[in-house]
Tab-separated table of N, CA and C in Angstrom:
chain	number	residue	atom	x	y	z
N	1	UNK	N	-9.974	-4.311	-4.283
N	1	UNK	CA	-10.981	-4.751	-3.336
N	1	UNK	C	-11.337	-3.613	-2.409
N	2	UNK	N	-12.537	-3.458	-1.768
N	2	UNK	CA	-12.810	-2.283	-0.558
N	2	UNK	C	-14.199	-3.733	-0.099
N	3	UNK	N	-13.617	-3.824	0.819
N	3	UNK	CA	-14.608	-4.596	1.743
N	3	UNK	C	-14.206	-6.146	1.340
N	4	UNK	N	-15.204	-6.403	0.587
N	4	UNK	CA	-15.546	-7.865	0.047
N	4	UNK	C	-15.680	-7.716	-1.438
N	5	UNK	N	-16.106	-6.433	-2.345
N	5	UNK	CA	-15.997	-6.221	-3.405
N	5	UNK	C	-14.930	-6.081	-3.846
N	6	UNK	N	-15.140	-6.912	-5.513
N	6	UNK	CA	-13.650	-5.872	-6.224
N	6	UNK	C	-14.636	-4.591	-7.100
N	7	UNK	N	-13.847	-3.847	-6.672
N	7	UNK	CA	-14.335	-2.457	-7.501
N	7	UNK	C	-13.097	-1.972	-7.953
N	8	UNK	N	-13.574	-1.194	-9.218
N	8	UNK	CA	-12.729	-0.068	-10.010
N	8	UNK	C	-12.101	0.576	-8.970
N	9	UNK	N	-10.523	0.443	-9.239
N	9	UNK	CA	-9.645	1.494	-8.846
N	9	UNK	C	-9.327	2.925	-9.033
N	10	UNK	N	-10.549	3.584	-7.624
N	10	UNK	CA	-10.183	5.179	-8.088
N	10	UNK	C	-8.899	6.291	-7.931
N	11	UNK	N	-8.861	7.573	-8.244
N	11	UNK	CA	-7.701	7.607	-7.576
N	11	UNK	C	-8.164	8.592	-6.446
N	12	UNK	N	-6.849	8.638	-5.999
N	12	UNK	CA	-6.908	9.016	-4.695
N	12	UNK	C	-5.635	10.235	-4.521
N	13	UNK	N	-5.868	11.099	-3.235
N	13	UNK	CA	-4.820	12.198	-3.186
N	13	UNK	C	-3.914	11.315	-2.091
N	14	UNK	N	-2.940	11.553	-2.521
N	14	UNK	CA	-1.275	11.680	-1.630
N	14	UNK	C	-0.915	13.177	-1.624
N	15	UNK	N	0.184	13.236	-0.292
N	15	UNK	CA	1.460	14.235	-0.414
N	15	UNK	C	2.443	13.261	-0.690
N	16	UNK	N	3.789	13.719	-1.686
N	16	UNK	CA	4.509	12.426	-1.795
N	16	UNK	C	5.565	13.369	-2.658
N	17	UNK	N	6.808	13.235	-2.679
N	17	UNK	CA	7.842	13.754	-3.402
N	17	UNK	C	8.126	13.113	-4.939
N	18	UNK	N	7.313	13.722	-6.059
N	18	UNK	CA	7.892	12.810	-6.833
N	18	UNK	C	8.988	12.651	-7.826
N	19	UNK	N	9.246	11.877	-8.429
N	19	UNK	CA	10.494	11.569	-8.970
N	19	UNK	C	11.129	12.552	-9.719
N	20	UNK	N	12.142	13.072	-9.561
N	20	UNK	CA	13.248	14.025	-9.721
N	20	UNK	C	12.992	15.488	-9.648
N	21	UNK	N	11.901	15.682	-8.402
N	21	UNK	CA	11.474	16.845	-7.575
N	21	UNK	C	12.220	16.865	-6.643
N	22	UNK	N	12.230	18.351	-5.861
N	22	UNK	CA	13.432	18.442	-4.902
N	22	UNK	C	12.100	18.471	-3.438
N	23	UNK	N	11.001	18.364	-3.686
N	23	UNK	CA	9.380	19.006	-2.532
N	23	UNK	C	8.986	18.315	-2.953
N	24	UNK	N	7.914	17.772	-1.435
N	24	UNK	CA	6.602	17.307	-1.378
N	24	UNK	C	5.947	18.080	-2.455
N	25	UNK	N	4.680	16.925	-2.683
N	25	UNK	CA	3.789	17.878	-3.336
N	25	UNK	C	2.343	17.117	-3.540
N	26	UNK	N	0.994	18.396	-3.070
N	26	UNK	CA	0.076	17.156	-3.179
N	26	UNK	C	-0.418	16.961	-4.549
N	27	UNK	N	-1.004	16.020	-4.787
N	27	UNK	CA	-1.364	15.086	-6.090
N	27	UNK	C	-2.300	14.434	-5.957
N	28	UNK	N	-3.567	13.744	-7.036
N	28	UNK	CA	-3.966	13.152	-7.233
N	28	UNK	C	-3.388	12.461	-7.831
N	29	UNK	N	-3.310	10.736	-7.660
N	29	UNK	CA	-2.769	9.950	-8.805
N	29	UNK	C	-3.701	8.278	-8.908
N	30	UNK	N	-3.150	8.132	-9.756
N	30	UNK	CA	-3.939	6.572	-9.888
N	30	UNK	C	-2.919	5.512	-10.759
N	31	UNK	N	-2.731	4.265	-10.382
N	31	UNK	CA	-2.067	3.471	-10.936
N	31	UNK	C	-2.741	2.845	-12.110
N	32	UNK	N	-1.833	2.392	-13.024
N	32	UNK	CA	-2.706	2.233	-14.760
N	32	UNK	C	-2.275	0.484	-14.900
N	33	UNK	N	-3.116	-0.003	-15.296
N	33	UNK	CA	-2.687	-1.649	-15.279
N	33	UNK	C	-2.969	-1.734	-17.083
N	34	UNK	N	-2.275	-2.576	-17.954
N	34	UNK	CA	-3.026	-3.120	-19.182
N	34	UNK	C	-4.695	-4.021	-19.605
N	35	UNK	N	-5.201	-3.492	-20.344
N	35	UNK	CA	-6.373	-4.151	-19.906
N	35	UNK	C	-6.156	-5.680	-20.174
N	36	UNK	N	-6.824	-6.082	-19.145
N	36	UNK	CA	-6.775	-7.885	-19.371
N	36	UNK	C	-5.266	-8.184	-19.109
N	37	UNK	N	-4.979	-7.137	-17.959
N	37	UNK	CA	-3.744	-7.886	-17.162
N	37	UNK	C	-3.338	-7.596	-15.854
N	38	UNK	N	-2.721	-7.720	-15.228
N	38	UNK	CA	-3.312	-7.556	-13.533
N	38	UNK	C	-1.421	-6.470	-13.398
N	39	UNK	N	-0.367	-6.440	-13.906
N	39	UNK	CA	0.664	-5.892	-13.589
N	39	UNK	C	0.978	-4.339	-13.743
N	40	UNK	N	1.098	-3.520	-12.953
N	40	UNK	CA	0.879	-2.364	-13.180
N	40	UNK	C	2.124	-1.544	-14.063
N	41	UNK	N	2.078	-0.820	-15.047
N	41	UNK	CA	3.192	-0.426	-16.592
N	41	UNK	C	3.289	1.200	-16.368
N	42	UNK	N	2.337	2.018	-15.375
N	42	UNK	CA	2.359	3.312	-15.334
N	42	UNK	C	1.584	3.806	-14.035
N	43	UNK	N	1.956	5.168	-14.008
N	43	UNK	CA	0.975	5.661	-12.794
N	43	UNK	C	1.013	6.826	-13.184
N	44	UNK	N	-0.396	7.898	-12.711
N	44	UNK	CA	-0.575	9.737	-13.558
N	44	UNK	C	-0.622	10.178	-12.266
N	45	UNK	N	-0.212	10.883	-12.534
N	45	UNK	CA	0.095	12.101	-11.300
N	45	UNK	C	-0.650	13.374	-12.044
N	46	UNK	N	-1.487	13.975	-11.253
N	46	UNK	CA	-2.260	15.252	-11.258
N	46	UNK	C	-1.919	16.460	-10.153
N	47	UNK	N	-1.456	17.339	-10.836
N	47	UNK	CA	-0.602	17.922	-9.439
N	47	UNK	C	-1.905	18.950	-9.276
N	48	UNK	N	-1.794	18.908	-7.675
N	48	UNK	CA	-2.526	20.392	-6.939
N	48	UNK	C	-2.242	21.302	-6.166
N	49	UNK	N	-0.624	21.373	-6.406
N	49	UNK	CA	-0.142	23.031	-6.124
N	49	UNK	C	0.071	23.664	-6.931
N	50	UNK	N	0.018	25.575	-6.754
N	50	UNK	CA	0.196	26.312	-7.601
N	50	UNK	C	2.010	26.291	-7.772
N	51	UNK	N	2.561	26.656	-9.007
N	51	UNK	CA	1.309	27.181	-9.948
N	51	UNK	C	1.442	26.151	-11.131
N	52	UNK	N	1.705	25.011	-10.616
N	52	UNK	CA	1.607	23.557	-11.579
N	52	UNK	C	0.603	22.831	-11.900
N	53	UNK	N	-0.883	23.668	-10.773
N	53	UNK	CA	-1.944	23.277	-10.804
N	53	UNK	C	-2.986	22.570	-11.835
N	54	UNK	N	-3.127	21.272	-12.036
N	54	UNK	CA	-3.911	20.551	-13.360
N	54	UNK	C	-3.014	20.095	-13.811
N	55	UNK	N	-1.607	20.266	-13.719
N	55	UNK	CA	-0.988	19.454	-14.990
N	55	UNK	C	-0.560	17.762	-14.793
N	56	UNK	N	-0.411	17.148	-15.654
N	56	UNK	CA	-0.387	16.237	-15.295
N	56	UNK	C	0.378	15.449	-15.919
N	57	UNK	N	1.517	14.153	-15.313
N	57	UNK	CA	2.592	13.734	-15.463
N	57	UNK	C	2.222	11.965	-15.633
N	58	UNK	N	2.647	11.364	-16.653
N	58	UNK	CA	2.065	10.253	-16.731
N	58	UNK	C	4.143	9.453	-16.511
N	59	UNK	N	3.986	8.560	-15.315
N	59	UNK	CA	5.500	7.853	-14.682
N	59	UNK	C	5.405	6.315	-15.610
N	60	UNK	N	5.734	5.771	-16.102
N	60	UNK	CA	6.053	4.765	-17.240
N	60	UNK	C	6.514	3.818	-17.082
N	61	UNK	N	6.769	2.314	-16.533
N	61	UNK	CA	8.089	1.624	-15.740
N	61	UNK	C	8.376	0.889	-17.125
N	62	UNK	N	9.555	0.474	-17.141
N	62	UNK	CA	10.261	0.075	-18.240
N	62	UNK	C	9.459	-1.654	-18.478
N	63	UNK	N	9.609	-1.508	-19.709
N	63	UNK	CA	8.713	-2.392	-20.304
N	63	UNK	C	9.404	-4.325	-19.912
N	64	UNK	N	10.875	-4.666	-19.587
N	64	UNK	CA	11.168	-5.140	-18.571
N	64	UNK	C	11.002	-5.783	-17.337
N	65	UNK	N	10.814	-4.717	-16.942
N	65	UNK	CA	10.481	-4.621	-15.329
N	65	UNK	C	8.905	-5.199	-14.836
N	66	UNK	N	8.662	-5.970	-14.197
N	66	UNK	CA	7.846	-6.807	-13.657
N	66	UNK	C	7.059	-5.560	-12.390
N	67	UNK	N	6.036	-4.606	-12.171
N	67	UNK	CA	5.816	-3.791	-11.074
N	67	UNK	C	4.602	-4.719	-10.548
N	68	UNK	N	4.207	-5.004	-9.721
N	68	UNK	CA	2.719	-6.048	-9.646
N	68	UNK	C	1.955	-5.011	-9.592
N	69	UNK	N	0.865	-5.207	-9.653
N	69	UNK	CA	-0.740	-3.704	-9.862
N	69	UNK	C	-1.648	-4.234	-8.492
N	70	UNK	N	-1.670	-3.526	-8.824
N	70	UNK	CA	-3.009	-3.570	-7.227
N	70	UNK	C	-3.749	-5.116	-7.041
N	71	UNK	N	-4.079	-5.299	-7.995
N	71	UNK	CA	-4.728	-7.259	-8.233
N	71	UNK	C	-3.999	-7.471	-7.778
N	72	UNK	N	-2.832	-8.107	-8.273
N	72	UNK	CA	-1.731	-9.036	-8.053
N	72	UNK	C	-1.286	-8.818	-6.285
N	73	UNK	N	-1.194	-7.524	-5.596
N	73	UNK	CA	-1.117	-7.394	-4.624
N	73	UNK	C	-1.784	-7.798	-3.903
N	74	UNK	N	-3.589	-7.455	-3.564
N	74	UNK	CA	-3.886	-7.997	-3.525
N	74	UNK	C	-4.655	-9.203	-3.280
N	75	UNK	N	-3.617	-10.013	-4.293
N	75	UNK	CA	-3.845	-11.708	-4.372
N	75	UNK	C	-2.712	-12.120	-3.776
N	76	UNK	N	-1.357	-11.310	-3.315
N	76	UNK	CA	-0.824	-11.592	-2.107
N	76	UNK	C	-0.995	-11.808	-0.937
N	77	UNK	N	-2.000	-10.680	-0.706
N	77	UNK	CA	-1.963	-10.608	0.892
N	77	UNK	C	-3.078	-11.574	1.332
N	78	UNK	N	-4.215	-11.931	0.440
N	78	UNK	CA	-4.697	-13.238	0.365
N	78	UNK	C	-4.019	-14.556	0.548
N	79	UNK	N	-3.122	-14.405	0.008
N	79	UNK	CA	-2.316	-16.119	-0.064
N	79	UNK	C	-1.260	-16.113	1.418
N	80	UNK	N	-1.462	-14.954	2.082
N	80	UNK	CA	-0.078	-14.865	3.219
N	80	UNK	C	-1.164	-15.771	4.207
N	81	UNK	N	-0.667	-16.454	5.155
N	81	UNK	CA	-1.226	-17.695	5.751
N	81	UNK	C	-1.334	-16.530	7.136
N	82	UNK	N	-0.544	-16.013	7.760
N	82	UNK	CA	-0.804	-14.656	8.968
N	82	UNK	C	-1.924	-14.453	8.908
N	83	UNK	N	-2.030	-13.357	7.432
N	83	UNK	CA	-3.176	-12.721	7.140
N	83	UNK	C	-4.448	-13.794	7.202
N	84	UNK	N	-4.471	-14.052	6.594
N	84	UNK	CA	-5.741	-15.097	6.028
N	84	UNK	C	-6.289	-15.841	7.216
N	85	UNK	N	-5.406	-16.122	8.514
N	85	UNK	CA	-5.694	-16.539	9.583
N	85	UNK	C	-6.524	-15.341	10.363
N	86	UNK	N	-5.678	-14.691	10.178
N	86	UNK	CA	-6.035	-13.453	10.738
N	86	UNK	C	-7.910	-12.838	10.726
N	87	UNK	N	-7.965	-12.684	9.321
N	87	UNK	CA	-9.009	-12.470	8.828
N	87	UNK	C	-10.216	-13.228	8.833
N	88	UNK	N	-9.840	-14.856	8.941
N	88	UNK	CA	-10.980	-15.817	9.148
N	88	UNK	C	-11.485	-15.752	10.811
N	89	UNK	N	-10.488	-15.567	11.738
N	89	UNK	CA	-10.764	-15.380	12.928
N	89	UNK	C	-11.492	-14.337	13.434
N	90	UNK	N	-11.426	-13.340	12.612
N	90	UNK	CA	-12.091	-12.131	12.859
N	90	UNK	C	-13.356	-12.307	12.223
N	91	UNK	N	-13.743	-12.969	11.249
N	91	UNK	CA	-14.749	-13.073	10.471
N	91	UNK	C	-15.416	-13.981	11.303
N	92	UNK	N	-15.439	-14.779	11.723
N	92	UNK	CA	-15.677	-15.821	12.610
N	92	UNK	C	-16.749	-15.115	14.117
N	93	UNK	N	-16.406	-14.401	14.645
N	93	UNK	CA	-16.414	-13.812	16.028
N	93	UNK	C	-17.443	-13.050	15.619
N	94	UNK	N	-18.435	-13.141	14.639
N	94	UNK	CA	-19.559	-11.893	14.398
N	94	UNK	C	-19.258	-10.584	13.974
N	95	UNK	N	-17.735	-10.334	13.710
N	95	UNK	CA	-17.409	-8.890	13.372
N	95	UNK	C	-17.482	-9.103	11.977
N	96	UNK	N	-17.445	-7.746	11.593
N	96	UNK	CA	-17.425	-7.790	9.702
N	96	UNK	C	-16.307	-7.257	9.555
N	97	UNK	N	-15.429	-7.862	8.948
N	97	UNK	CA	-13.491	-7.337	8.620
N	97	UNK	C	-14.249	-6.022	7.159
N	98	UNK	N	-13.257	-5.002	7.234
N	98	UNK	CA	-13.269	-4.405	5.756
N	98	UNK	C	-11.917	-3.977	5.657
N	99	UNK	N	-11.838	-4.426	4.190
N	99	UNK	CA	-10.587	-4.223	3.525
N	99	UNK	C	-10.834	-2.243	3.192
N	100	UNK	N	-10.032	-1.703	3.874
N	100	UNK	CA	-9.835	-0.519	3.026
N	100	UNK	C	-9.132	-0.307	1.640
N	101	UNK	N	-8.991	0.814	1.493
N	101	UNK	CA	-8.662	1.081	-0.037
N	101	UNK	C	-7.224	0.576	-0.072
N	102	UNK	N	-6.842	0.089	-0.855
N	102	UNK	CA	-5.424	-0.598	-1.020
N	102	UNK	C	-4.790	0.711	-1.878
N	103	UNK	N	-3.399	1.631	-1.013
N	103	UNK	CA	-2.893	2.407	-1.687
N	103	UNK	C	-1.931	2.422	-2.256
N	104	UNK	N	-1.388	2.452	-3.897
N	104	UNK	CA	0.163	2.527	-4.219
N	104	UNK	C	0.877	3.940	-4.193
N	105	UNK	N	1.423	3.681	-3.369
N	105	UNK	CA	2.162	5.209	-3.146
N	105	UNK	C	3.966	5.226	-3.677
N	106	UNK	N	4.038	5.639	-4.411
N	106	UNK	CA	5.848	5.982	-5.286
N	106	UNK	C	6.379	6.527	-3.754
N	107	UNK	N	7.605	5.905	-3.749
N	107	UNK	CA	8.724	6.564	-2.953
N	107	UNK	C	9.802	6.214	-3.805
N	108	UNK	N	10.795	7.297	-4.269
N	108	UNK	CA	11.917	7.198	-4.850
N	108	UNK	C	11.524	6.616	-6.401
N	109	UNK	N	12.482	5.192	-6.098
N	109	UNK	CA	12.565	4.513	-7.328
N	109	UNK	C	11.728	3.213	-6.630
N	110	UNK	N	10.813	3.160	-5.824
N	110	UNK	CA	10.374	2.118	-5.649
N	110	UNK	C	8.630	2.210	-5.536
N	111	UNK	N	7.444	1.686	-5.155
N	111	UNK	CA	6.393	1.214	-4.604
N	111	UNK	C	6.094	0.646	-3.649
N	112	UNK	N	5.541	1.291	-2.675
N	112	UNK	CA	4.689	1.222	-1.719
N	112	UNK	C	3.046	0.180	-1.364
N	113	UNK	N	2.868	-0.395	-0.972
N	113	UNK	CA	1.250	-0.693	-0.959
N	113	UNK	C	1.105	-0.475	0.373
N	114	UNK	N	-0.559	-0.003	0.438
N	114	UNK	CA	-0.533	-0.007	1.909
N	114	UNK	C	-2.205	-0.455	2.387
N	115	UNK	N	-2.397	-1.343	2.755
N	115	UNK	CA	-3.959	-1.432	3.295
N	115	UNK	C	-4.401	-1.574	4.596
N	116	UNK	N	-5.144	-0.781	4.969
N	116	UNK	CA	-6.030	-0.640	5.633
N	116	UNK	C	-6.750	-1.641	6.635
N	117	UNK	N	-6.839	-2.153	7.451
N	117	UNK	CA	-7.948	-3.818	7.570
N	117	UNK	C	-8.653	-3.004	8.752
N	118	UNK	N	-10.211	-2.772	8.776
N	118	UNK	CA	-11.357	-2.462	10.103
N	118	UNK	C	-11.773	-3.459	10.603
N	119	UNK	N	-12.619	-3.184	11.479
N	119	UNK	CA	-13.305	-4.245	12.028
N	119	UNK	C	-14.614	-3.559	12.786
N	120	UNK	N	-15.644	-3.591	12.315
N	120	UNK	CA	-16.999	-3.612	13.057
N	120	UNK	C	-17.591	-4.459	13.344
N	121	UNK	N	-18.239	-4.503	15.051
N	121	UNK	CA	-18.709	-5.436	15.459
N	121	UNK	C	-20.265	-5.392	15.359
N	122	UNK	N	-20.373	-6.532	15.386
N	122	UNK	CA	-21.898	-7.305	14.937
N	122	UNK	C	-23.125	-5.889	15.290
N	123	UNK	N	-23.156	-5.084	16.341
N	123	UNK	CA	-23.561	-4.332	16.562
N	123	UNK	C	-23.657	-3.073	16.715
N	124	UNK	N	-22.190	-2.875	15.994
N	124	UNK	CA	-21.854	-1.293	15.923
N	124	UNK	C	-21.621	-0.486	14.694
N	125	UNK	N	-21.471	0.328	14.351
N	125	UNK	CA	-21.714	1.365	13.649
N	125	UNK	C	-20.557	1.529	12.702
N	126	UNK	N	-19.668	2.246	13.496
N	126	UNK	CA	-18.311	2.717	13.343
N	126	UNK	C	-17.122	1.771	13.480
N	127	UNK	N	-16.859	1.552	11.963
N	127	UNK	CA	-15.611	0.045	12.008
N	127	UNK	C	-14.133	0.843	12.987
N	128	UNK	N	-13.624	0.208	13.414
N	128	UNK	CA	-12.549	0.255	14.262
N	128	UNK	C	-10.961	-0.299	13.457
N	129	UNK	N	-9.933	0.793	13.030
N	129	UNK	CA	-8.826	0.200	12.574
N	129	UNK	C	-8.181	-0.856	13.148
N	130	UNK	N	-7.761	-1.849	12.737
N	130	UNK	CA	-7.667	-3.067	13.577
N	130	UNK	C	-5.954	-3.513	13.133
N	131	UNK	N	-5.882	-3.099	11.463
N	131	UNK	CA	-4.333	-3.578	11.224
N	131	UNK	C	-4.227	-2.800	10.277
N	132	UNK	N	-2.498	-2.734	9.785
N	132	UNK	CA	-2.588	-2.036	8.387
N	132	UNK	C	-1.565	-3.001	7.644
N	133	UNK	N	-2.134	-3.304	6.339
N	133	UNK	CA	-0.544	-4.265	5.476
N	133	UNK	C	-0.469	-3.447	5.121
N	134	UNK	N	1.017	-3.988	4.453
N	134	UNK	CA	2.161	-3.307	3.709
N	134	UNK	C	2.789	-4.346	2.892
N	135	UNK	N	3.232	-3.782	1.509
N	135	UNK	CA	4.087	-4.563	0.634
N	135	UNK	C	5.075	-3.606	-0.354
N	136	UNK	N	5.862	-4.268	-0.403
N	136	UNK	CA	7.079	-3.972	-1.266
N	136	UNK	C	7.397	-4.522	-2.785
N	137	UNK	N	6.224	-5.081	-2.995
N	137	UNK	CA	5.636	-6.254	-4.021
N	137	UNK	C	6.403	-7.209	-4.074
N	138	UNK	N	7.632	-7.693	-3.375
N	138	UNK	CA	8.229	-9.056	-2.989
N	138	UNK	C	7.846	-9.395	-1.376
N	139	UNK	N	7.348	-9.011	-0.430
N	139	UNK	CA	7.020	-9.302	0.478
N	139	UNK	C	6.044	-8.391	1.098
N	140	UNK	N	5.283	-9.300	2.112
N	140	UNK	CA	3.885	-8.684	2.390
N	140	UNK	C	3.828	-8.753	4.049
N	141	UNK	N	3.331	-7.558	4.927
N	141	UNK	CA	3.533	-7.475	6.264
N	141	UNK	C	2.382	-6.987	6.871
N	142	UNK	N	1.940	-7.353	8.235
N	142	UNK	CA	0.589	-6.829	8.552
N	142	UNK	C	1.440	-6.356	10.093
N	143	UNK	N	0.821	-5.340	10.365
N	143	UNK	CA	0.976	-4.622	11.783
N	143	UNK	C	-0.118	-4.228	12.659
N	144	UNK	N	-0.092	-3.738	13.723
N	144	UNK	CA	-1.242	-2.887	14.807
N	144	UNK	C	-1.322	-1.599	14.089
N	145	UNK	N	-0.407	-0.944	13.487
N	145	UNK	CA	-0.816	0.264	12.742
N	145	UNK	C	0.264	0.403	11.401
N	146	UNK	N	0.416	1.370	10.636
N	146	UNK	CA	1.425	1.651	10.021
N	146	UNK	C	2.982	1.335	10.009
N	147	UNK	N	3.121	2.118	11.283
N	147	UNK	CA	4.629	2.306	11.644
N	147	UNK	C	5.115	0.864	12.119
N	148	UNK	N	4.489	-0.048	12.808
N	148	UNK	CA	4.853	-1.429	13.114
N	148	UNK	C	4.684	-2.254	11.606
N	149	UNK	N	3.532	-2.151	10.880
N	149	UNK	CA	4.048	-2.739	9.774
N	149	UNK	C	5.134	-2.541	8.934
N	150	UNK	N	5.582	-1.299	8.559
N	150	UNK	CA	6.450	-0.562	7.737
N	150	UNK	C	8.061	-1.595	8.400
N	151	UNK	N	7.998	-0.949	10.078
N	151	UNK	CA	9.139	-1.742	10.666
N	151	UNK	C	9.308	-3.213	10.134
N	152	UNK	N	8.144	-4.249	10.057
N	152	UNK	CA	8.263	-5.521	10.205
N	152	UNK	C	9.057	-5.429	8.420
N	153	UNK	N	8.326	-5.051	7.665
N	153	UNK	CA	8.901	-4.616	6.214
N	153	UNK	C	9.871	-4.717	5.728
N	154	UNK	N	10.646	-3.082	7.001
N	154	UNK	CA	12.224	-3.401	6.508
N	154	UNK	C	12.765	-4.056	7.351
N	155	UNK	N	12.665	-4.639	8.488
N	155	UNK	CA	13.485	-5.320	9.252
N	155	UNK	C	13.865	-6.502	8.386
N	156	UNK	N	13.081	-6.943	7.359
N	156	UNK	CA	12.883	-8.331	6.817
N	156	UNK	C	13.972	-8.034	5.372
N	157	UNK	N	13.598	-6.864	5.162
N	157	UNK	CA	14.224	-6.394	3.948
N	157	UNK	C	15.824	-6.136	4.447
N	158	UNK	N	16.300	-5.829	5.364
N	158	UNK	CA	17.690	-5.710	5.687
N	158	UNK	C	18.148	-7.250	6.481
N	159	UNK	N	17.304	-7.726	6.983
N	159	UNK	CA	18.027	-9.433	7.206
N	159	UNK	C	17.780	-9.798	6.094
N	160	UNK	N	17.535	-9.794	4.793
N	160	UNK	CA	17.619	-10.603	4.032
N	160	UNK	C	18.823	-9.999	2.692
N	161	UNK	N	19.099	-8.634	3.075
N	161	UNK	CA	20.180	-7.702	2.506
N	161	UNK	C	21.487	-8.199	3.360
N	162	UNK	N	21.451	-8.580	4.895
N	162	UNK	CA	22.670	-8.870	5.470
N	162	UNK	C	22.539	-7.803	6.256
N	163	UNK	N	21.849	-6.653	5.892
N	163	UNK	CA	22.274	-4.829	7.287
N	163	UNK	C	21.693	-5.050	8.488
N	164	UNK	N	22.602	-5.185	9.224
N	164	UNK	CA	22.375	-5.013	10.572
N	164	UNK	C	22.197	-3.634	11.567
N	165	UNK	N	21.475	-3.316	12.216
N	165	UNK	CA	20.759	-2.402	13.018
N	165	UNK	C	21.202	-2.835	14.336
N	166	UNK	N	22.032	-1.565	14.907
N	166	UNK	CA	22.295	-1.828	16.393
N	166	UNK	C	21.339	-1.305	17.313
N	167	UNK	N	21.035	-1.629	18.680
N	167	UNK	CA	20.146	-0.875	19.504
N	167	UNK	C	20.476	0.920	19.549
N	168	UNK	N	22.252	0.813	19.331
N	168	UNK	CA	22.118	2.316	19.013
N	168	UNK	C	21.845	3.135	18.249
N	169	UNK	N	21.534	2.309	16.944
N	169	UNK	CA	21.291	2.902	15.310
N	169	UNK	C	19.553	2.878	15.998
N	170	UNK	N	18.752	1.948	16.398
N	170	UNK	CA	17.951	1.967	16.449
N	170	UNK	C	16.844	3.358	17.308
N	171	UNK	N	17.713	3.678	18.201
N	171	UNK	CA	17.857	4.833	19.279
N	171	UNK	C	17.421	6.475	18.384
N	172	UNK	N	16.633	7.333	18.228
N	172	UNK	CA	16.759	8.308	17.722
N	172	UNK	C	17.115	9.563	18.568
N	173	UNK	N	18.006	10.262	18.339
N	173	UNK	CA	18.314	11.218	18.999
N	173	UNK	C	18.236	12.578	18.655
């Protein structure tokens, strides 16, 4: 989706460490779904530092393994009752909500999603970042920016692991 449309998923550049690299590195990549199925089975990585420049690495997830694809995501953050409140209220008030580009970004051995939500008002120009989700493709989180969503994320992901976080773990020094 980007706005209100569904459109073709292009790709897009990250910096991002990838899998069994010791460095960042920037990349073009794009996630690969089966046709006539919404779960994502691969992702290509196009590297653009020297001197690895053009080559390109196609990541594979085991045939197994359930990864959700960008649809399926989503059609999460649609069905989260927060969100969806969220979004009708804003839609409501004369502003026009836009969905930004929904990004899957690899960390480690896992997936990332991350979207975007603007908001331009009835009379202005320039949409205004308003929230950003996040998913882990088992749970879905909306924040004031990034870093508060990401938090709400794992906070949810370690109460539901049992790890507890003290105010002093929490503390960076």
């Amino acid at each position: 989706l980007y706005g209100e449309d569904e459109i073709k998923m292009e790709p897009y550049y990250i910096i991002t460490k990838l899998p069994g690299h010791e460095k960042e590195e920037f990349i073009l990549m794009t996630p690969f779904t089966p046709s006539m199925k919404s779960n994502m089975i691969a992702w290509l990585a196009a590297k653009n530092d020297q001197p690895e420049y053009g080559n390109l690495i196609v990541y594979k997830f085991p045939k197994e393994k359930l990864i959700y694809g960008p649809m399926q995501i989503e059609a999460r953050i649609d069905q989260d009752s927060e969100i969806s409140q969220q979004l009708t209220l804003w839609g409501q008030k004369g502003s026009t909500v836009i969905r930004g580009n929904l990004l899957v970004i690899p960390i480690e051995e896992s997936i990332l999603y991350v979207e975007p939500l603007y908001l331009r008002a009835e009379k202005g120009e320039i949409p205004e970042l308003k929230r950003v989700i996040v998913s882990n493709g088992s749970d879905v989180m909306i924040g004031k920016d990034l870093g508060d969503a990401l938090g709400k994320l794992f906070a949810r992901t370690f109460r539901e692991k049992g790890i507890v976080i003290t105010d002093e773990e929490k503390t960076l020094k």
